[in-house]
Coordinates of C-alpha atoms in Angstrom, one line a residue:
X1 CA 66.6 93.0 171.5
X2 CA 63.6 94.1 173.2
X3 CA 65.5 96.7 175.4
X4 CA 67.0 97.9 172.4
X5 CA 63.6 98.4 170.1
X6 CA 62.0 100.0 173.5
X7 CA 65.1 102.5 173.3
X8 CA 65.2 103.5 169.5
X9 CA 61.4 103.9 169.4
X10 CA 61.2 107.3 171.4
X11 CA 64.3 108.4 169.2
X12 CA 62.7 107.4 166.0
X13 CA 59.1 109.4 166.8
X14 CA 60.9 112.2 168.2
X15 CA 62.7 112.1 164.6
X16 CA 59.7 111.8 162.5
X17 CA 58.2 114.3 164.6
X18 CA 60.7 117.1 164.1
X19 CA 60.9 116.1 160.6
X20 CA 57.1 116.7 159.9
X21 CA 57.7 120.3 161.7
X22 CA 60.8 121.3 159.6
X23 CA 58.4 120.6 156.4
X24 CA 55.3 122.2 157.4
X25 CA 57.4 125.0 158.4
X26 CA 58.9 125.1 155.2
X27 CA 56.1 124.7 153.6
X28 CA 54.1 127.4 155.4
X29 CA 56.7 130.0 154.6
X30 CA 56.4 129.6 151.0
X31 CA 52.8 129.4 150.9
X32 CA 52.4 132.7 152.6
X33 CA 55.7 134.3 150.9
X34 CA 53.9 133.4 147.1
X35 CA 51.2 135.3 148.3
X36 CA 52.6 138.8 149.1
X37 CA 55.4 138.4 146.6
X38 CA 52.7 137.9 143.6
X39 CA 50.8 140.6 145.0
X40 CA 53.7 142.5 144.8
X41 CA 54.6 141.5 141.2
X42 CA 51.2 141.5 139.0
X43 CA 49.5 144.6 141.0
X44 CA 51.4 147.3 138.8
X45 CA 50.3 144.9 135.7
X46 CA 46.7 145.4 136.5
X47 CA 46.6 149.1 137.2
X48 CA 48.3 149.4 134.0
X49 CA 45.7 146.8 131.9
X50 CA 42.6 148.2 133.8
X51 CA 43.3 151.7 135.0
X52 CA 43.1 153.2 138.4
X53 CA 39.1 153.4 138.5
X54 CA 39.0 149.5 137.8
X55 CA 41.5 149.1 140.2
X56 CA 39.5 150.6 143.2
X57 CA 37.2 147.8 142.6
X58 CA 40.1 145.4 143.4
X59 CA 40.6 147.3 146.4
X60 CA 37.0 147.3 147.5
X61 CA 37.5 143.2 146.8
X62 CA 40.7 143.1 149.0
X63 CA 38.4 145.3 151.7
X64 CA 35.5 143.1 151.6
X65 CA 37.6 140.0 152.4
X66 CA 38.9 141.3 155.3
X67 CA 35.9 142.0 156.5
X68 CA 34.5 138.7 156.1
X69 CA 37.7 137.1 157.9
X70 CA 35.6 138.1 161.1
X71 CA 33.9 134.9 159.9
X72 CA 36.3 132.9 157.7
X73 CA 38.6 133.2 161.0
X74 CA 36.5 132.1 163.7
X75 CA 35.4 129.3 161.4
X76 CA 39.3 128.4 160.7
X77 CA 40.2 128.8 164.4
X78 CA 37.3 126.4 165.5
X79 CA 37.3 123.8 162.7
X80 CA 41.6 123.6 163.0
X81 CA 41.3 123.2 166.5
X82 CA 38.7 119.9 166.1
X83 CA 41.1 118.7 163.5
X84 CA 43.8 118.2 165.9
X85 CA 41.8 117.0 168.3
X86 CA 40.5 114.3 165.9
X87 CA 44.0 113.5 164.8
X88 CA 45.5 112.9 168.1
X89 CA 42.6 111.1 169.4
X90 CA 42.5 109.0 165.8
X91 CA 38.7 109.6 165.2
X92 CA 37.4 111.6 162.2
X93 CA 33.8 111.0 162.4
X94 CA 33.3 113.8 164.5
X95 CA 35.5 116.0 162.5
X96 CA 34.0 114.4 159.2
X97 CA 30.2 116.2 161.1
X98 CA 31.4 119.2 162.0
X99 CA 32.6 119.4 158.4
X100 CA 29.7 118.8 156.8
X101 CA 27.6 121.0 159.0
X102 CA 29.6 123.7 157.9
X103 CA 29.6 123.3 154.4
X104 CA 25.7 123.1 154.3
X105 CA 25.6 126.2 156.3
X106 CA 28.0 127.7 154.2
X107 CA 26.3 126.8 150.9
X108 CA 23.1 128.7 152.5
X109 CA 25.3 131.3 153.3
X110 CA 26.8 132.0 150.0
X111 CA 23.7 131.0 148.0
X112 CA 21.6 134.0 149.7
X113 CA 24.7 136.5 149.3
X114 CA 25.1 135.7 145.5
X115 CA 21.3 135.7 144.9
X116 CA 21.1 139.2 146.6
X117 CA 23.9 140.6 144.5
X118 CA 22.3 139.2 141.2
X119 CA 19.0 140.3 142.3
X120 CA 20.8 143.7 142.9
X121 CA 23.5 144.2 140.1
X122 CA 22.2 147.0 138.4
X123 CA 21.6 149.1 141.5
X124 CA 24.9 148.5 142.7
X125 CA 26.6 148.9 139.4
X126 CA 24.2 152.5 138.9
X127 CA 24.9 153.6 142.6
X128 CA 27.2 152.2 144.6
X129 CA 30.9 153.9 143.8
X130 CA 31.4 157.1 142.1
X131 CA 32.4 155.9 139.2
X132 CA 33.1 158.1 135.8
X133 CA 34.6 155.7 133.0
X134 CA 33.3 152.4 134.0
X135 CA 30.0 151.2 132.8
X136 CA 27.0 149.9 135.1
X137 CA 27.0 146.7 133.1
X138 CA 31.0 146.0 133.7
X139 CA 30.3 146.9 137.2
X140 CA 26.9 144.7 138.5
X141 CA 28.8 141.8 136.2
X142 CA 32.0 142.6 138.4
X143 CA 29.9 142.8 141.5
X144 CA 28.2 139.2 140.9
X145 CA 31.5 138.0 140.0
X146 CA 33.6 139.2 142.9
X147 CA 30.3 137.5 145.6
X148 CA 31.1 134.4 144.2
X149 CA 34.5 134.8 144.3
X150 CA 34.3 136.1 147.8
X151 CA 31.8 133.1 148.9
X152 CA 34.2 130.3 147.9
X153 CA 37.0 132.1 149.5
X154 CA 35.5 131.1 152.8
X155 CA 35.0 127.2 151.6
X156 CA 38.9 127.2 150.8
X157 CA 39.1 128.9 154.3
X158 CA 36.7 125.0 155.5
X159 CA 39.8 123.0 154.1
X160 CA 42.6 125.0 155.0
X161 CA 41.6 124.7 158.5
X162 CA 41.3 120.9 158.4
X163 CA 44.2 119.9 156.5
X164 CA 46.0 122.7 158.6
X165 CA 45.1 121.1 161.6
X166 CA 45.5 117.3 160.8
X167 CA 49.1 118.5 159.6
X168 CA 48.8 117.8 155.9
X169 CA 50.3 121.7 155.7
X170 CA 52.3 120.6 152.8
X171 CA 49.6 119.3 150.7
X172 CA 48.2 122.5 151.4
X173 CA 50.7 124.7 150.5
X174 CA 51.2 122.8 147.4
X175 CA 47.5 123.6 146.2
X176 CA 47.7 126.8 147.7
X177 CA 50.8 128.4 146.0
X178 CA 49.3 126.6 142.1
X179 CA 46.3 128.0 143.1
X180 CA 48.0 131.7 143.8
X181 CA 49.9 131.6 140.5
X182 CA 46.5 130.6 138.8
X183 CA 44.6 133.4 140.2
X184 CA 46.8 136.4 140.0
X185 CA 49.3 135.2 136.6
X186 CA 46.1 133.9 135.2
X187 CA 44.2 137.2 135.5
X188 CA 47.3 138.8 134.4
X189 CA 47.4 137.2 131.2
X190 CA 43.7 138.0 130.6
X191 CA 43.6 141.3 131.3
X192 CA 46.8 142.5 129.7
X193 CA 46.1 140.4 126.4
X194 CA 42.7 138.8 125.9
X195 CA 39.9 141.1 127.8
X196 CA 41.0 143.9 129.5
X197 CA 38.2 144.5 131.7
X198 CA 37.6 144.4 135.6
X199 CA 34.9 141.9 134.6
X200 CA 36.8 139.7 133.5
X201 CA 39.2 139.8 136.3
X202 CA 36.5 139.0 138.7
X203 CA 35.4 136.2 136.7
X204 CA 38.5 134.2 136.0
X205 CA 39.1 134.6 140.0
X206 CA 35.5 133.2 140.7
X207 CA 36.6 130.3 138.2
X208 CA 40.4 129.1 140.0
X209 CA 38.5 130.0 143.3
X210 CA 36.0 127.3 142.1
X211 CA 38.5 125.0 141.2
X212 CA 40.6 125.5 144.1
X213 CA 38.0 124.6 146.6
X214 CA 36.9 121.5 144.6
X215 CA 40.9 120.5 144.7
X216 CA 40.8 121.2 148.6
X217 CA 37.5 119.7 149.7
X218 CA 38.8 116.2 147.4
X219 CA 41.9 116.3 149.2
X220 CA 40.6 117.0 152.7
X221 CA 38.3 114.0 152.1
X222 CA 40.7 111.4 151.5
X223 CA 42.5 112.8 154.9
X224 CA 39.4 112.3 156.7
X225 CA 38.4 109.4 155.5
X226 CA 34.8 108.4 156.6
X227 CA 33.1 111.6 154.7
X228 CA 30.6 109.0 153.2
X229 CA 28.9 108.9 156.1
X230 CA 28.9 112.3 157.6
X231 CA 25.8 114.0 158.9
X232 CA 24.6 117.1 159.7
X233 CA 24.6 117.7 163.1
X234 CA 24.0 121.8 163.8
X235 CA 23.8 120.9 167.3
X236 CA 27.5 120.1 167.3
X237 CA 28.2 123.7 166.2
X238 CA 25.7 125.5 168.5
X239 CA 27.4 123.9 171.5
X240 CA 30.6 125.5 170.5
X241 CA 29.1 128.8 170.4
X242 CA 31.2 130.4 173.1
X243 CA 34.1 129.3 170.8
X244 CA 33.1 130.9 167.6
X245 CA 31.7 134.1 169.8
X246 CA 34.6 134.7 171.4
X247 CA 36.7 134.1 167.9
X248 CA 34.2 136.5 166.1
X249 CA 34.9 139.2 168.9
X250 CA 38.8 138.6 168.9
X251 CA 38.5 138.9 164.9
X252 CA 36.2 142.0 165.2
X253 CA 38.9 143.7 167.5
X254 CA 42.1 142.8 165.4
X255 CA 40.1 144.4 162.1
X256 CA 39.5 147.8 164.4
X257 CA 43.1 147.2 165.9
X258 CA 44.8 147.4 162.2
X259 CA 42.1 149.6 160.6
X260 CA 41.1 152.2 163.1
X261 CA 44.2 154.2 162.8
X262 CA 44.8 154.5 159.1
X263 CA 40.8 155.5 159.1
X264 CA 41.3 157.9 161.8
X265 CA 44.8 159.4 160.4
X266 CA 43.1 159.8 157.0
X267 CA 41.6 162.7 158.6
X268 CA 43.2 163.7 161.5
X269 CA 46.5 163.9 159.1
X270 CA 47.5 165.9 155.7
X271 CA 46.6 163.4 152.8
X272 CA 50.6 163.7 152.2
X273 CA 52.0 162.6 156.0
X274 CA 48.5 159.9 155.5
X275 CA 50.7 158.3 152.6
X276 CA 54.2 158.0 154.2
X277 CA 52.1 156.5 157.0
X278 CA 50.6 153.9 155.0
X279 CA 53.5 153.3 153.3
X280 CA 55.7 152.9 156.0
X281 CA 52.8 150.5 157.7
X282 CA 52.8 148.6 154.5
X283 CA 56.3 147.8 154.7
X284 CA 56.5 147.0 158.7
X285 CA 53.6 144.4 158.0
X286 CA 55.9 142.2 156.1
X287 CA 57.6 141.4 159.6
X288 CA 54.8 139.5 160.3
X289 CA 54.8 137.3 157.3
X290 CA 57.5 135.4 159.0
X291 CA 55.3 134.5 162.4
X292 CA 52.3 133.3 160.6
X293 CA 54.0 129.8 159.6
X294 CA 55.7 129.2 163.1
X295 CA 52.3 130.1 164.6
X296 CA 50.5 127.9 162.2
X297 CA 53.0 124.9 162.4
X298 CA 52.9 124.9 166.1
X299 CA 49.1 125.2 166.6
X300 CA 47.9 121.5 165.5
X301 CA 50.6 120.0 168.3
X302 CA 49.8 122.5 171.2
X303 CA 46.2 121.3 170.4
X304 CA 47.0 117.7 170.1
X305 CA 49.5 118.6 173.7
X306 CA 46.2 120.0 175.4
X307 CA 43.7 117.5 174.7
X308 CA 45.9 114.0 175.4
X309 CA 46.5 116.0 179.0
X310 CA 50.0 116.1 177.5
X311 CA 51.5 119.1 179.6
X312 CA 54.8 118.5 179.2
X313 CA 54.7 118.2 175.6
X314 CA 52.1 121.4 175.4
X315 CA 54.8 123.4 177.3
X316 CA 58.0 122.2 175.2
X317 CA 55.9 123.3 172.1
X318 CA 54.8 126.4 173.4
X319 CA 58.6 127.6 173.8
X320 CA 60.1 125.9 170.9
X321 CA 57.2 127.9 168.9
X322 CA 58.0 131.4 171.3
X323 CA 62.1 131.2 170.7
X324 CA 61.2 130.5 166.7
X325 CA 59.4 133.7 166.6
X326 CA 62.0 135.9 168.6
X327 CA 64.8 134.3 166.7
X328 CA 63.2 134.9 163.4
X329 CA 61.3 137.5 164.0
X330 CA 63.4 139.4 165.9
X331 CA 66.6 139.1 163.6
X332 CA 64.5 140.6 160.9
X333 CA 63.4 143.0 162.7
X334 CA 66.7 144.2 163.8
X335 CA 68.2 144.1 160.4
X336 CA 65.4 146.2 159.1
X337 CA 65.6 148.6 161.6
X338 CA 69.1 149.2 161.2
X339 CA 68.9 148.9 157.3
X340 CA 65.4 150.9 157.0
X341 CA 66.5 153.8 154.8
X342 CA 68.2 151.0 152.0
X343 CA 65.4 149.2 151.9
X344 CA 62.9 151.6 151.4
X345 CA 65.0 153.7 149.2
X346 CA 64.9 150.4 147.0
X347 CA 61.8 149.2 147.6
X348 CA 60.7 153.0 146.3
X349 CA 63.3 154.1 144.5
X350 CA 62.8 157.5 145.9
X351 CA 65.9 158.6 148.2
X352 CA 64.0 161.5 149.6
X353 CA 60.8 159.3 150.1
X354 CA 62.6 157.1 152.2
X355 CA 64.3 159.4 154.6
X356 CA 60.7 160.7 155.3
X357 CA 59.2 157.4 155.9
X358 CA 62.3 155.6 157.6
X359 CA 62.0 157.0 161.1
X360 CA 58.0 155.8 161.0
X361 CA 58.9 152.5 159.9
X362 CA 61.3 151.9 162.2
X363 CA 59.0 152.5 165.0
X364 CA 56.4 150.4 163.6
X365 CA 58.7 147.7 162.7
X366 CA 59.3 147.7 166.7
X367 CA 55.9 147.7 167.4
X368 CA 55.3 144.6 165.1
X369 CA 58.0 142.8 166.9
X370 CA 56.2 143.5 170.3
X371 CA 52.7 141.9 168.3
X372 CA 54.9 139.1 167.4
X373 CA 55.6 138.0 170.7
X374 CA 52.0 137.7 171.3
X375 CA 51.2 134.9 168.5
X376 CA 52.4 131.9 170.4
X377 CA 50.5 132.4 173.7
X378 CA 47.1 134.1 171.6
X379 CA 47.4 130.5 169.6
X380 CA 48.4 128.5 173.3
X381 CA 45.4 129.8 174.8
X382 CA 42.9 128.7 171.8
X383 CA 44.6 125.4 171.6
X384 CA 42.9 125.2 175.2
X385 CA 39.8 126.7 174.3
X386 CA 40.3 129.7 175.5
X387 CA 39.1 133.1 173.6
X388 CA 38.1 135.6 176.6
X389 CA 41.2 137.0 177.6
X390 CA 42.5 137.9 173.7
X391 CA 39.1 139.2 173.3
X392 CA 38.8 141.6 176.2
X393 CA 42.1 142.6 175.3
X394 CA 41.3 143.5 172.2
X395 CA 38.7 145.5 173.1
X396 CA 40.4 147.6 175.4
X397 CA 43.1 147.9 173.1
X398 CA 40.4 149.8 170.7
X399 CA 38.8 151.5 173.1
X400 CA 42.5 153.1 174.4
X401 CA 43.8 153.5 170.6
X402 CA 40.8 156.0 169.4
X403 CA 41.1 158.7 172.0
X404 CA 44.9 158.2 172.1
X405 CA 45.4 158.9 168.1
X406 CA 42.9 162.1 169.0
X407 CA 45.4 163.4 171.4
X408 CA 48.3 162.4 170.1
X409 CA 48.3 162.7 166.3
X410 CA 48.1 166.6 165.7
X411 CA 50.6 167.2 168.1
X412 CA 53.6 164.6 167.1
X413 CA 52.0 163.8 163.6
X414 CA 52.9 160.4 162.3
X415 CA 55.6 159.4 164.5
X416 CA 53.5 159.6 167.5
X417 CA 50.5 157.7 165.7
X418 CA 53.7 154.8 165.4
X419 CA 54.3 155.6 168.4
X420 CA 50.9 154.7 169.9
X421 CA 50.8 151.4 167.9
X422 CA 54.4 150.2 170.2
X423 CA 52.7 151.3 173.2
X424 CA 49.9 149.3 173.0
X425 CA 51.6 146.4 171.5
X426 CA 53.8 146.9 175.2
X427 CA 50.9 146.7 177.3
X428 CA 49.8 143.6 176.0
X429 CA 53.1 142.3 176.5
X430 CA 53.9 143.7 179.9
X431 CA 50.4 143.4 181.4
X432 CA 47.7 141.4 179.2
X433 CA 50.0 138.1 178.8
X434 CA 50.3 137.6 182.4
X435 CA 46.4 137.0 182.4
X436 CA 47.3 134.1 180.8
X437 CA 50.1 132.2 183.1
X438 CA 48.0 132.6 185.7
X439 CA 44.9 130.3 184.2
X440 CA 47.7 128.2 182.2
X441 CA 51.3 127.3 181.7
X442 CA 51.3 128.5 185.1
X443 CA 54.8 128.5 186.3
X444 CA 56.4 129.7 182.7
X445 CA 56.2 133.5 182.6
X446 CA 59.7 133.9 184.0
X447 CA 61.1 131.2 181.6
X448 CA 59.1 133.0 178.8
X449 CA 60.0 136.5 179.3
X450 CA 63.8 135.5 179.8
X451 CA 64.7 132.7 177.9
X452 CA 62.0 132.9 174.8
X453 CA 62.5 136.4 174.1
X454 CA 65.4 138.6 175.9
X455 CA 68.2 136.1 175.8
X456 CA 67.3 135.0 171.6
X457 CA 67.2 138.9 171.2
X458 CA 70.6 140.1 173.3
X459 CA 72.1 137.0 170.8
X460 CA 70.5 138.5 167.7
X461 CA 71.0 142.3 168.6
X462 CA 75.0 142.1 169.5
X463 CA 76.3 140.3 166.3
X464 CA 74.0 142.6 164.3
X465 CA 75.3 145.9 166.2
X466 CA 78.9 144.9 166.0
X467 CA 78.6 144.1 161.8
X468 CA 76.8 146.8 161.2
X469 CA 79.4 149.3 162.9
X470 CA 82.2 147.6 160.5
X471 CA 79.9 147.8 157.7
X472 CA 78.1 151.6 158.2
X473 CA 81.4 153.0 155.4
X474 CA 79.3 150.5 152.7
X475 CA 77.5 153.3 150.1
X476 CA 76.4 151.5 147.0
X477 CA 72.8 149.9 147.6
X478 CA 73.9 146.3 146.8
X479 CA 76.9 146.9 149.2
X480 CA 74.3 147.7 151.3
X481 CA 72.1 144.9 150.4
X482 CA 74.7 142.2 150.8
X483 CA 76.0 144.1 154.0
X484 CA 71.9 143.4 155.2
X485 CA 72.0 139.9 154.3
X486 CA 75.5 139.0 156.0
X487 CA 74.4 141.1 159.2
X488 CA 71.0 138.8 159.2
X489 CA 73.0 135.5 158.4
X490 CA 75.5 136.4 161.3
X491 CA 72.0 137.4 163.9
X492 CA 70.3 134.5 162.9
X493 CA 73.0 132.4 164.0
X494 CA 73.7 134.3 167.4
X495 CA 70.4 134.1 168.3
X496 CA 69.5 130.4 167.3
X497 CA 72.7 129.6 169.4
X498 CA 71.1 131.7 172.6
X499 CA 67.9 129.6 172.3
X500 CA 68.2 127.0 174.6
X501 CA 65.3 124.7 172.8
X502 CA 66.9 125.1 169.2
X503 CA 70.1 124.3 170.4
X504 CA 69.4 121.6 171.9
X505 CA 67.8 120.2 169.1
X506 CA 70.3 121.1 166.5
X507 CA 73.3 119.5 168.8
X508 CA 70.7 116.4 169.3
X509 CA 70.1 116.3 165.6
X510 CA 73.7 116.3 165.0
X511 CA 74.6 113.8 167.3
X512 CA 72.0 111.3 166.1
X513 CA 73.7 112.2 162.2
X514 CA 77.2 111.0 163.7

């Protein structure tokens, strides 16, 4: 009897273990799908409730929180990365300090910002945008509004982290995707029928943002557990100041990596090829809405993997997480590449749009699928601690893209500015990764270039040629569309079969079923 409960014990954690994956997975996706697809669905409501002027203020709000991600991401990576820890070593006290220390430091933070834009509303309402039709009144009040809004962005940014890390991803997602629908339906609602005003848009954000973080910080508690006696200890976070650094520079160099060129093209381009630029970059950034969750998902176990000394376990996850993305990803990809001019031409609803912008996004739709590759081994080598390679490359990356667009862009126009985005995106596949299998998962880079990317690919890329051949006679748009989708179904399954990690799991599941 004791043989047999020694036997069925592995099989029974390995069970619950892939079982918690295929929910957070799950889970992530639609959390980060609600996101983009309200975005999507209420932005045309509030240009037409507030007017393009109001607007840009909801653009400078969009701005300004990607700008303090630089923060809000090194904070994430840092306190994520302790929450594992603490999970798989079973003690929260450390976690519950680290916590707290940020949250004090945070409130200091956020009280001085919020004080400085109160102290300051009327200067910035008088002076700081060009504005015509908007008031300086609507716009301080809209100014103090959105700092408060922004500040308690970065507390949901504490929580996420932890709950991310200790795996409670579909608690998260739950509050997450109410708290989405709150924000953006709620503000909706307002502005279209009880106070149409940017004012008021900022305000009712500040308020779910407020509730929101008080919904997060409760539920991260009761994870935790032993909050009641946390302390602040700002040693604790000054002696992971190589951490945060290196995060802070790696963040610094992604915001130049995705901003520089549309900056740069703004001028270097006609304000005409500028547009079917962004719009075409726009639409190839929706690729990597289908890494983020793998990455994510994967991240608290390659943590957990690396601490416990677990290397076996640390390399199965980092190739199960690598054949997800180029499985996924890489289907997608494909299908969109092949179906680029139907889906913009819906998406738009402006045939001759489209065919400008589908060669563009095409090539940045490979470019994306070369980035992609790189989540997994960026998030492998901060489960160990490690931020200096991704920010050196990162660096050079800017420092090559900016005399590169110079040259480039008045010559081949925007195709050669996509152009430069798969080159560099190439390099750091070709050359930058192998930094990092000489310092860890030494041993893999073979097994990782092969069998985690080319061989999921070649089984996505021949059932997708071969269906779309039969199907390239298919004219009406939702022939087109359900031609797309039975092309992606068909890829999805070649190259799941062509991963050796997911099949194997998949037969295993099945014969554990039987």
């Amino acid at each position: 009897m004791n043989g047999t409960r020694a036997t069925i014990a592995p099989v029974i954690k390995w069970l619950l273990g892939v079982e918690m994956l295929r929910r957070n997975l799950v889970a992530n996706f639609l959390g980060q799908a609600s996101g983009a697809l309200l975005a999507l669905l209420f932005i045309p409501v509030y240009v037409r409730a507030l007017g393009m002027e109001s607007f840009g203020l909801i653009g400078l709000y969009s701005a300004l929180f990607a700008v303090l991600s630089i923060v809000d991401s090194s904070i994430q990576a840092l306190l994520g990365r302790s929450a594992a820890q603490s999970r798989a070593a079973s003690q929260m006290s450390g976690l519950a300090d680290k916590l707290r220390s940020f949250e004090v430091s945070l409130s200091l933070l956020a009280s001085a910002l919020i004080l400085c834009v109160f102290l300051g509303s009327d200067t910035l309402g008088e002076h700081a945008l060009n504005r015509e039709a908007l008031d300086v009144s609507t716009v301080g009040t809209a100014f103090v509004a959105m700092s408060v809004a922004l500040s308690l962005r970065l507390f949901e940014g504490l929580y996420r982290a932890c709950l991310m890390g200790m795996e409670r991803q579909v608690a998260f997602n739950a509050i997450y995707i109410v708290s989405q629908i709150c924000r953006w339906g709620g503000a909706a609602v307002i502005v279209s029928w009880l106070s149409p005003s940017i004012s008021s848009f900022f305000i009712w954000h500040a308020f779910t943002a407020a509730a929101t973080v008080l919904i997060l910080a409760l539920t991260t508690y009761r994870s935790i557990g032993q909050m009641g006696n946390a302390t602040v200890r700002f040693g604790s976070l000054w002696e992971e100041r190589r951490f945060i650094g290196g995060m802070m520079v790696i963040s610094i160099g992604a915001v130049l990596l995705t901003q520089t060129d549309k900056l740069l093209l703004a001028k270097l381009l006609p304000l005409a090829q500028f547009g079917d630029y962004a719009l075409a970059a726009t639409a190839a950034a929706a690729l990597l809405l289908f890494v983020g969750p793998i990455s994510d998902a994967l991240y608290p176990r390659l943590v957990a993997h690396w601490t416990t000394n677990s290397q076996a376990g640390y390399v199965e996850n980092f190739h199960l997480g690598a054949q997800l993305v180029a499985a996924l990803a890489g289907t997608v990809a494909l299908v969109a590449i092949a179906f680029a001019n139907t889906i913009l031409s819906i998406w738009t609803r402006d045939p001759e749009l489209a065919q400008r912008v589908t060669p563009i996004f095409q090539i940045l739709l490979l470019g994306n699928l070369l980035n992609a590759f790189m989540w997994i081994p960026y998030r492998a080598q901060l489960a160990a601690g490690w931020t200096g390679l991704a920010a050196r490359i990162n660096l050079t990356a800017v420092l090559c893209l900016v005399p590169t667009l110079f040259v480039v862009t008045p010559v081949y126009g925007p195709t050669g500015a996509a152009w430069v985005w798969v080159a560099l995106n190439f390099g750091y596949l070709s050359i930058g990764v192998r930094f990092m299998f000489r310092r860890i998962l030494r041993n893999e880079e073979f097994r990782w270039y092969l069998w985690d990317i080319a061989i999921p690919l070649c089984g996505a890329a021949l059932p997708v040629a071969i269906v779309t051949l039969l199907t390239k006679n298919v004219v009406t748009p939702f022939s087109q569309i359900g031609s797309a989708a039975l092309v992606f179904l068909i890829g999805i399954l070649g190259a799941t079969l062509a991963s050796s990690i997911l099949r194997r799991r998949i037969l295993n599941k099945l014969l554990v079923s039987t």
